[in-house]
Amino acid sequence: MKELAPLDKVLASSKQKLPSMKYSIMDRDFFQEQFERRFLFMDTGKVFEALVHLAKQHNVIVDFCPVESNKGMLYGEGERVIIGIKMDMNLHEYVYSLAHELAHYFLHYDKGDTIASDRHIEYEEQADRAAKMLLDTLAVRQKGGAA
């Protein structure tokens, strides 16, 4: 596993506009809109709680932090893994951002610094699709179906 940058460097770099952020801003807004339309019937508080519980099961700490350009970020140093969620968002944004960052954890944590990677856009697309699948699964469970 690649060693990741210290948290202060990650937070500092989140203030910079990265070339690949154009994808992230455009498409994450699209996925956010789709989430809000599709899951209006859901108790998003319970979904957020389920996502936090999932993170805890995998020893991932969920914390709120003052991130400026991203809605969330995954940070790790050895065994310590933190998902930072931007403060001052609505509940739908918290839910989607946490699902997206959990997707990065499950799919890309072993890749190291994915923001600086040549495959950053691909990793973001994968995390968006996986977040949608995770939220779909939680929606089915919330309705009482098997997932």
Coordinates of N, CA, C and O in Angstrom, one line a residue, residues 35 39 42-52 91-92 95 142:
F35 N -29.8 11.4 -6.7 CA -30.0 10.8 -5.4 C -31.2 11.5 -4.8 O -32.0 10.9 -4.2
F39 N -34.5 9.3 -3.9 CA -34.6 8.8 -2.5 C -35.4 9.8 -1.6 O -35.2 9.8 -0.4
M42 N -37.0 8.1 1.3 CA -36.2 7.4 2.3 C -36.0 8.3 3.5 O -36.1 9.5 3.4
D43 N -35.8 7.7 4.6 CA -35.4 8.4 5.8 C -33.9 8.5 5.7 O -33.1 7.6 6.1
T44 N -33.4 9.7 5.2 CA -32.0 9.8 5.0 C -31.2 9.8 6.3 O -30.0 9.5 6.3
G45 N -31.8 10.2 7.4 CA -31.1 10.1 8.7 C -30.7 8.7 9.0 O -29.6 8.4 9.4
K46 N -31.7 7.7 8.7 CA -31.4 6.3 8.9 C -30.3 5.8 7.9 O -29.5 5.0 8.3
V47 N -30.4 6.3 6.7 CA -29.4 5.9 5.7 C -28.0 6.4 6.1 O -27.0 5.7 6.1
F48 N -27.9 7.6 6.6 CA -26.6 8.2 7.1 C -26.1 7.3 8.3 O -24.9 7.0 8.3
E49 N -27.0 7.0 9.2 CA -26.7 6.2 10.3 C -26.1 4.8 9.9 O -25.1 4.3 10.4
A50 N -26.8 4.2 8.9 CA -26.3 2.9 8.3 C -24.9 3.1 7.7 O -24.1 2.2 7.9
L51 N -24.7 4.2 7.0 CA -23.4 4.4 6.4 C -22.3 4.6 7.4 O -21.2 4.0 7.3
V52 N -22.6 5.3 8.5 CA -21.6 5.5 9.6 C -21.3 4.2 10.2 O -20.2 3.8 10.6
L91 N -28.5 17.2 4.6 CA -28.4 15.8 4.9 C -28.3 15.0 3.6 O -27.5 14.0 3.7
H92 N -28.9 15.3 2.5 CA -28.7 14.6 1.3 C -27.3 14.6 0.9 O -26.7 13.6 0.4
V95 N -25.2 12.3 3.1 CA -25.4 10.9 2.8 C -24.7 10.5 1.5 O -23.9 9.5 1.5
Q142 N -34.4 -0.6 3.5 CA -35.3 0.3 4.2 C -36.7 0.0 3.9 O -37.6 0.1 4.7

